[in-house]
Short mmCIF file of C-alpha atoms in Angstrom, two decimals:
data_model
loop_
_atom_site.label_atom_id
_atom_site.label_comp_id
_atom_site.label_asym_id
_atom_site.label_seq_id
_atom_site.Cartn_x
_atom_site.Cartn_y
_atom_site.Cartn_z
CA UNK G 1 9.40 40.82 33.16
CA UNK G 2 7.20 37.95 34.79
CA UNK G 3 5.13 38.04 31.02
CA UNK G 4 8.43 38.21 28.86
CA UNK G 5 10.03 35.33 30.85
CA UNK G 6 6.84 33.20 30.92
CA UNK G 7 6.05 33.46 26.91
CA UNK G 8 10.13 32.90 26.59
CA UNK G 9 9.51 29.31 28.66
CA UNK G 10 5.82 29.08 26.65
CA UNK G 11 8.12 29.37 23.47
CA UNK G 12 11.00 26.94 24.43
CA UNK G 13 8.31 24.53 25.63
CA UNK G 14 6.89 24.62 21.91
CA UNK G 15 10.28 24.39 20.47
CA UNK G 16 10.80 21.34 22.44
CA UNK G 17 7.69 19.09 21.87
CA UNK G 18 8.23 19.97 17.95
CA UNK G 19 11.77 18.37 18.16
CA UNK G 20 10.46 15.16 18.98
CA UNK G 21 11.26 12.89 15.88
CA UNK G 22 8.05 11.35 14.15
CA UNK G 23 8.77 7.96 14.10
CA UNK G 24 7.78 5.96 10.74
CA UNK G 25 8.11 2.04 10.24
CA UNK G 26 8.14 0.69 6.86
CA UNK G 27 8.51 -2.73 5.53
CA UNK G 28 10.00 -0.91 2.39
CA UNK G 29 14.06 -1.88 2.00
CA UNK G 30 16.16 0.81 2.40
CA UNK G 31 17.73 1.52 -0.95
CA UNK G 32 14.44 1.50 -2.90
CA UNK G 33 12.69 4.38 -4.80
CA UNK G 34 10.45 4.65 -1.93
CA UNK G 35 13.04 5.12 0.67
CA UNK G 36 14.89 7.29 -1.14
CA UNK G 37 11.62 9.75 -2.24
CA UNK G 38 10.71 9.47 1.64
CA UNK G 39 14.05 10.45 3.04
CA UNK G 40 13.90 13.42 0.59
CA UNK G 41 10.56 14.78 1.95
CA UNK G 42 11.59 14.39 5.24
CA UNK G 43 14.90 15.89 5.19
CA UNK G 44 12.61 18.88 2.76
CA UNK G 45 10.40 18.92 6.37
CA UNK G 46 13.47 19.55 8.38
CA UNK G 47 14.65 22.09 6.79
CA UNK G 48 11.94 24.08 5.70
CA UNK G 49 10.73 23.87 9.92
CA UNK G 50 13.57 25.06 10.96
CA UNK G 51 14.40 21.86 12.41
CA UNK G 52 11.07 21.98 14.38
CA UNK G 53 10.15 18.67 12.57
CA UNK G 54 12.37 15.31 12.32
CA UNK G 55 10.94 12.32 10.30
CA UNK G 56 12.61 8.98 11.51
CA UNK G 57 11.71 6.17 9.11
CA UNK G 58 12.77 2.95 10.03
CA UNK G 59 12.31 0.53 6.72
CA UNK G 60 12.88 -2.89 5.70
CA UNK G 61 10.41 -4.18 8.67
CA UNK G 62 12.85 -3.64 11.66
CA UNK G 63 10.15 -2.85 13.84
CA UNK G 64 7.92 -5.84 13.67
CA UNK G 65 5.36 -7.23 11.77
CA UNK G 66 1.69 -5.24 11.43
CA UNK G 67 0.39 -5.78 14.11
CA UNK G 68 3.18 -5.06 16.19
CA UNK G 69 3.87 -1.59 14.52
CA UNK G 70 0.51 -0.46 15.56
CA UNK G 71 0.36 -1.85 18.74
CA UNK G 72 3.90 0.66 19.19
CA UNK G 73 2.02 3.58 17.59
CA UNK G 74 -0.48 3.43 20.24
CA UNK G 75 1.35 3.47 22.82
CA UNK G 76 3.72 6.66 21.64
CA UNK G 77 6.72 4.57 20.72
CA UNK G 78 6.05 5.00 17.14
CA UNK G 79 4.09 8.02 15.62
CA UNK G 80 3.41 6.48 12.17
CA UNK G 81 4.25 3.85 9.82
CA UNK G 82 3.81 3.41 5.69
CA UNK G 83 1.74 1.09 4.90
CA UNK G 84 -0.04 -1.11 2.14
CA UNK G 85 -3.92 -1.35 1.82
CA UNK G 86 -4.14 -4.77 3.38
CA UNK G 87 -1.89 -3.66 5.92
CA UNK G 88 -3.60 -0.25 6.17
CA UNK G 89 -7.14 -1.91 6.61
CA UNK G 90 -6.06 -2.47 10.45
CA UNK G 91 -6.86 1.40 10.48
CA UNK G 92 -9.90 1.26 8.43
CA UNK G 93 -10.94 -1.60 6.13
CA UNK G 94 -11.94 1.88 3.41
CA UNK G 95 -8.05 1.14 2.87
CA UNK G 96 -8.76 -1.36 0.06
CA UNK G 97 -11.03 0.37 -1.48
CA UNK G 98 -8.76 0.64 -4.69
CA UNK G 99 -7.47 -2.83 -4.21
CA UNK G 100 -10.36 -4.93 -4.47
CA UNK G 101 -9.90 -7.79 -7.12
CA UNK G 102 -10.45 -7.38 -10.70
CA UNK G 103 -11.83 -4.08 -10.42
CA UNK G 104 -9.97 -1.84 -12.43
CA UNK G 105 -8.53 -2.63 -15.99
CA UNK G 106 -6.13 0.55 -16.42
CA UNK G 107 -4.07 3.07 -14.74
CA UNK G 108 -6.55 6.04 -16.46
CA UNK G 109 -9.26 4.45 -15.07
CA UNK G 110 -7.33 4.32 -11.83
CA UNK G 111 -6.11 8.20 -11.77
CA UNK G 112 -10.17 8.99 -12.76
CA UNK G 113 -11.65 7.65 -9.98
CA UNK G 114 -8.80 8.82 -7.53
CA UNK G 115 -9.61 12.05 -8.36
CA UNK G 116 -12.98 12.63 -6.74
CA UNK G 117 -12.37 9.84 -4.35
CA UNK G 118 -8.85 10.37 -2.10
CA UNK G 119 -10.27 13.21 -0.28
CA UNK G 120 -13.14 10.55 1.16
CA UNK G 121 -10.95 8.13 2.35
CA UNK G 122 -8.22 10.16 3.56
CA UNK G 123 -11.64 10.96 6.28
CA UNK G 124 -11.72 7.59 6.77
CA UNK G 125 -8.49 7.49 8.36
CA UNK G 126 -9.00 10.65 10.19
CA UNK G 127 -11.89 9.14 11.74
CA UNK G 128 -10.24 6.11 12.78
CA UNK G 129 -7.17 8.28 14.93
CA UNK G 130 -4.70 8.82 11.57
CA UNK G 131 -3.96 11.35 8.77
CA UNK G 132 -2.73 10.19 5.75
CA UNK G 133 -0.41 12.88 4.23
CA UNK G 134 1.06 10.62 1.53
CA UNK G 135 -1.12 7.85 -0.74
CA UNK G 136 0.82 6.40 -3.58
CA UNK G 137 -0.02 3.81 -6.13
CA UNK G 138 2.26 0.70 -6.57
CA UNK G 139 0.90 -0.40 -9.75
CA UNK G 140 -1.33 -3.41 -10.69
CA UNK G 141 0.14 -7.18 -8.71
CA UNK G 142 0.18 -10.10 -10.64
CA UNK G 143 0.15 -13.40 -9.88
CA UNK G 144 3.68 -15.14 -9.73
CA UNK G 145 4.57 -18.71 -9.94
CA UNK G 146 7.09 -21.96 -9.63
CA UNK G 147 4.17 -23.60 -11.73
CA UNK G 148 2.28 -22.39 -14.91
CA UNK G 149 -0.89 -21.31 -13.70
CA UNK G 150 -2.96 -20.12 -16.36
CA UNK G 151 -6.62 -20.83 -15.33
CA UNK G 152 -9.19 -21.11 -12.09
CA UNK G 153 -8.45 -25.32 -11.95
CA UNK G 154 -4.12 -24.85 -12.28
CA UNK G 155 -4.74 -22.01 -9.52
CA UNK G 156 -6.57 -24.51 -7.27
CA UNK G 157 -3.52 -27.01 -7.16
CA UNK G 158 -1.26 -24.18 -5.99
CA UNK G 159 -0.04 -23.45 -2.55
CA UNK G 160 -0.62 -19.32 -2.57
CA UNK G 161 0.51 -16.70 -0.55
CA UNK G 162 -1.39 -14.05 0.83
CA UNK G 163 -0.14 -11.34 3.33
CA UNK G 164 -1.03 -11.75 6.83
CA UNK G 165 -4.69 -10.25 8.00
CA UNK G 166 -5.04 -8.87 4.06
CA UNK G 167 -8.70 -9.43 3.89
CA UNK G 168 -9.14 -8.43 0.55
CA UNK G 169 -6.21 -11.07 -0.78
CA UNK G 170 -7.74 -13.69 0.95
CA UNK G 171 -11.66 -13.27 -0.06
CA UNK G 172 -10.40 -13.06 -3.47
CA UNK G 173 -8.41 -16.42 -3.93
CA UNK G 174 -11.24 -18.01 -1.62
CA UNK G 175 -13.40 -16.54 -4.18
CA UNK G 176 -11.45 -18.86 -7.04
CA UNK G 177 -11.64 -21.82 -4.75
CA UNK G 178 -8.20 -21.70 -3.20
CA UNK G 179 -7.22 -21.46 0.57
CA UNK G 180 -4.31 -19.19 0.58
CA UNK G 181 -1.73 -19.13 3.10
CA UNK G 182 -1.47 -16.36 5.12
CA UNK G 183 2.53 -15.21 6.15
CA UNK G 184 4.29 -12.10 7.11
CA UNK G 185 5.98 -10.54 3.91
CA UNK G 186 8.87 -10.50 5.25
CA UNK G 187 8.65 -14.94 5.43
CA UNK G 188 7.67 -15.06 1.30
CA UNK G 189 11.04 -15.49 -0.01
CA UNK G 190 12.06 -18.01 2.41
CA UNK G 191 8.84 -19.95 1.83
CA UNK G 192 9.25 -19.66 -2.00
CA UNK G 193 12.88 -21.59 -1.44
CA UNK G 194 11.08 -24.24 0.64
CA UNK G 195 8.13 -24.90 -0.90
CA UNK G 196 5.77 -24.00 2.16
CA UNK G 197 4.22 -21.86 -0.59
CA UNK G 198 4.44 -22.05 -4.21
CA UNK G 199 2.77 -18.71 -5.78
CA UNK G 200 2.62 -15.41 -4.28
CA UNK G 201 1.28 -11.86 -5.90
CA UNK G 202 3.60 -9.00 -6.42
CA UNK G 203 4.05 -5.70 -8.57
CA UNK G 204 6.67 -6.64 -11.11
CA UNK G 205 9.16 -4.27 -9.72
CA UNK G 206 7.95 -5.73 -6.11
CA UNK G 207 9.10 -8.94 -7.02
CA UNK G 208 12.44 -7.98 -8.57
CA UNK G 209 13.27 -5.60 -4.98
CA UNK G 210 12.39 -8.88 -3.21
CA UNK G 211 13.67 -10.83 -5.06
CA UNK G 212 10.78 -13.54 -5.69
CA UNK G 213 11.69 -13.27 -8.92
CA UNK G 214 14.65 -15.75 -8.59
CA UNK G 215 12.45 -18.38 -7.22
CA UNK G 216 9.67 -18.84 -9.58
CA UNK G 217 9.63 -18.89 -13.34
CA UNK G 218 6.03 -17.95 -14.26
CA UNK G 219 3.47 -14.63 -14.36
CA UNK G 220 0.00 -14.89 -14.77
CA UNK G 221 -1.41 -11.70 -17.21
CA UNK G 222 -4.44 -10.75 -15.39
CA UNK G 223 -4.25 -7.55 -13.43
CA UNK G 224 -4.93 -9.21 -9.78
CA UNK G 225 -5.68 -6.03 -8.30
CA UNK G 226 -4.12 -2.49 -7.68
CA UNK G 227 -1.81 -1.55 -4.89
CA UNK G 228 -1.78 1.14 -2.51
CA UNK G 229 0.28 2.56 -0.08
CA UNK G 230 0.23 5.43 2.25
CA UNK G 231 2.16 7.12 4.93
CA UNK G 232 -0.47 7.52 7.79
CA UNK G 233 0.62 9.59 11.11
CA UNK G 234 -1.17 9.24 14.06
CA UNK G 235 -3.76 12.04 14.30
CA UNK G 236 -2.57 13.15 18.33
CA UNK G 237 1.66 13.62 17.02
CA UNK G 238 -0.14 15.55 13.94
CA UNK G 239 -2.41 17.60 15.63
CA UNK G 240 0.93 18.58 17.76
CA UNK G 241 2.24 20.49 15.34
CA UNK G 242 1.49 24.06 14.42
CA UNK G 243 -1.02 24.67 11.56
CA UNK G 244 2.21 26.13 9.83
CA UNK G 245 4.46 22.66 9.34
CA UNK G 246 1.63 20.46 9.49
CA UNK G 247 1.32 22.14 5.97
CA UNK G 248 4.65 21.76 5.14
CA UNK G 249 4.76 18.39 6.02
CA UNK G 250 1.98 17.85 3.91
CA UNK G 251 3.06 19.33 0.74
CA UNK G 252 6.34 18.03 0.98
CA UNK G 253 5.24 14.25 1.37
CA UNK G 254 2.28 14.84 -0.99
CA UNK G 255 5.11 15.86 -3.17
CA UNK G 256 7.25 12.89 -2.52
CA UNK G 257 4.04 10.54 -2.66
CA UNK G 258 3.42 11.64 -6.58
CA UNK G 259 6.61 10.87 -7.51
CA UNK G 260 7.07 7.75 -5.66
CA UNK G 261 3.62 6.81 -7.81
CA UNK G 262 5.05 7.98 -11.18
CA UNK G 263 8.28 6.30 -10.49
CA UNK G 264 6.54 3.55 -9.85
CA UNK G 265 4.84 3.27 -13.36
CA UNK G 266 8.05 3.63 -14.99
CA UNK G 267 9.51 0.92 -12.55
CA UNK G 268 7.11 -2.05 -13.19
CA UNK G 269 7.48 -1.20 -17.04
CA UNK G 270 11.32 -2.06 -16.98
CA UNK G 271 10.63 -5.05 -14.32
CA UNK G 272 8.20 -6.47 -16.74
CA UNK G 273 10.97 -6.42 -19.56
CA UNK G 274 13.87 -7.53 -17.17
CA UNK G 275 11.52 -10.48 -15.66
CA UNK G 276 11.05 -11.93 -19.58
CA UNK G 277 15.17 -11.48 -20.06
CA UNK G 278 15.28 -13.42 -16.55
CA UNK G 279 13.38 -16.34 -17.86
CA UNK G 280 9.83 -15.61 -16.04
CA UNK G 281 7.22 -16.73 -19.16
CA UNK G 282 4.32 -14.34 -18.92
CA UNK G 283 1.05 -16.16 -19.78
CA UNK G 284 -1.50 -14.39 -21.46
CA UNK G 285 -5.56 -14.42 -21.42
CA UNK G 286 -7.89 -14.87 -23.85
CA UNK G 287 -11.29 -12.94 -23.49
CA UNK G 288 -13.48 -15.87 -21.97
CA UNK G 289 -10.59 -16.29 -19.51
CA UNK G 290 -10.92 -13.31 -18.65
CA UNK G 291 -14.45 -12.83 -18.35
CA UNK G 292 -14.04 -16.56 -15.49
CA UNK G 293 -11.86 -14.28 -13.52
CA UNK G 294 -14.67 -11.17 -14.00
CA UNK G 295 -17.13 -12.98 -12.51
CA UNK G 296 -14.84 -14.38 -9.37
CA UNK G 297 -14.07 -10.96 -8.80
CA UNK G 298 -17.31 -9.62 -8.86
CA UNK G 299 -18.35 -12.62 -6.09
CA UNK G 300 -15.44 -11.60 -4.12
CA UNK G 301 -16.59 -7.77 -3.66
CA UNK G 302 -19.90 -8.57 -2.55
CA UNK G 303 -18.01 -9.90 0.37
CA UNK G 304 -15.34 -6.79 0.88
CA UNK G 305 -18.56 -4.63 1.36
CA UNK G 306 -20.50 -3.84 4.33
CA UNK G 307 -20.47 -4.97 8.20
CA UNK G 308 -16.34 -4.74 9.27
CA UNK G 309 -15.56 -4.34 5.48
CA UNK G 310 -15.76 -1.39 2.92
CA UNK G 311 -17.95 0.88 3.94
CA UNK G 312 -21.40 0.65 1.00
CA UNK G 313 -20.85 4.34 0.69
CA UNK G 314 -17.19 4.79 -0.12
CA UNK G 315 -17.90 1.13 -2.06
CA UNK G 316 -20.41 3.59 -4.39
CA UNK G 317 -18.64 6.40 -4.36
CA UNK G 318 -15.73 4.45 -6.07
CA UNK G 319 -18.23 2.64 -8.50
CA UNK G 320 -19.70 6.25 -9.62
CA UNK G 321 -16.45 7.64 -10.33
CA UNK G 322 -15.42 4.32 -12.78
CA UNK G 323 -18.74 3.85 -14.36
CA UNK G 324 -18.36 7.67 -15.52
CA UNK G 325 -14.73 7.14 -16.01
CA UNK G 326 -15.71 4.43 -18.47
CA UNK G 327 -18.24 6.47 -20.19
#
């Protein structure tokens, strides 16, 4: 009787650390293809556990800014948040791996080298204290603008925007010869109206959902660099979980991850249309243009890699997979 009623408290015990809701932050607005796909999975995770595990998200950057997310996480108040490489690169700077500037021309090229790469720096993460269930692609950012900026000298007279602590953003402009200003996401539109900042880089269907779109009137052509997100769960909350809905959890956000990523390819197709019927000119790039901002991207990863950057063997593992991609 002692045994039966012991395993019976043993059981309720489990039951009751498992109810626990994982807490997620997101800057992502509620509303959006992301929020919605995320809010599927989880609900997906609820019911499929039995109700063992409850995914809280709280989006549109209610809980703070970066830094202030990840301070909560650390101290239990938060269990995870999704985030984008530069913000992600607080966790491990192998984050921006795929976002480093002018690396990638295509979304093939992208999918190849993703392929024998994600498993690496998913152990990244897991080193640093996270696992990253979910990794999604946002699509290529371009560079938006009040002025026409079509060239390294018309980039150096603008006042551009870079997200706060995103190391790879501001290498890359410093790279071109332009100090960016660093500001919260959350401040861009705001400092768009006022003229604190003057250019800021986006996905096309970023900058329709935040609506930066109805404060400048340009797009640069040029493939800035590629954006990631991913859902990342602190490692001790995962590892509290039974083998069982851990792997629920991650097959039903993996799930929800891919199709965030393929909506996302159809999304910044229609943005790009609606942003030319809204009156943003797109300006295009001839070949020696493009080879100037080649070569200032090339500069700029020498600098990603190495001490508190990259790690050199991720860096390769990534420039293996393209150069056979591209064969």
């Amino acid at each position: 009787m002692k045994k039966a009623l012991l395993a019976s408290i043993l059981s309720l015990a489990c039951i009751v650390a498992n109810a626990a809701p994982i807490k997620i932050a997101t800057i992502a607005p509620d509303g959006t293809a992301w929020m919605k796909e995320m809010r599927a999975a989880a609900e997906a995770v609820k019911t499929k556990t039995s109700d063992r595990v409850e995914i809280k998200f709280y989006p549109g950057g209610v809980m703070g800014d970066n830094a202030t997310v990840l301070r909560k996480i650390k101290i239990g108040q938060l269990q995870g948040a999704a985030f984008t490489g530069g913000e992600a690169a607080s966790i491990t700077p192998d984050a921006n791996v795929y976002s480093q500037p002018f690396q990638f021309r295509s979304e093939d090229e992208i999918d190849k080298v993703r392929a024998k790469v994600d498993a690496q720096l998913k152990t990244s993460f897991e080193k640093a204290g996270y696992v990253v269930p979910g990794m999604a692609g946002g699509g290529f950012a371009y560079l938006f603008s009040v002025n026409d900026i079509h060239d390294k000298d018309t980039l150096k007279a603008a006042k551009v925007w870079v997200p706060q602590g995103d190391r790879v953003a501001e290498i890359a402009f410093k790279a071109a010869g332009v100090t960016p200003i660093p500001l919260p996401i959350a401040d861009v539109y705001t400092s768009l109206q006022t003229g604190l900042i003057d250019a800021a880089a986006s996905t096309t269907a970023g900058a329709i959902a935040f609506q930066w779109h109805t404060k400048v009137k340009h797009m640069l052509d040029l493939p800035l660099m590629y954006v990631m997100g991913y859902l990342a769960i602190d490692k001790k909350a995962y590892d509290a979980l039974s083998a069982e809905d851990r792997k629920v959890l991650d097959d039903e956000v993996g799930a929800a991850f891919a199709r965030i990523e393929k909506g996302a390819r159809t999304d910044n197709a229609q943005a790009r249309t609606a942003l030319q019927g809204q009156g943003v000119a797109i300006t295009a790039q001839n070949a020696d243009q493009r080879k100037t901002w080649d070569t200032i991207g090339a500069d700029a990863r020498k600098n990603l890699t190495g001490a508190g950057g990259i790690s050199p063997e991720l860096a390769a593992a990534v420039n293996k997979a393209l150069d056979e991609a591209r064969k």
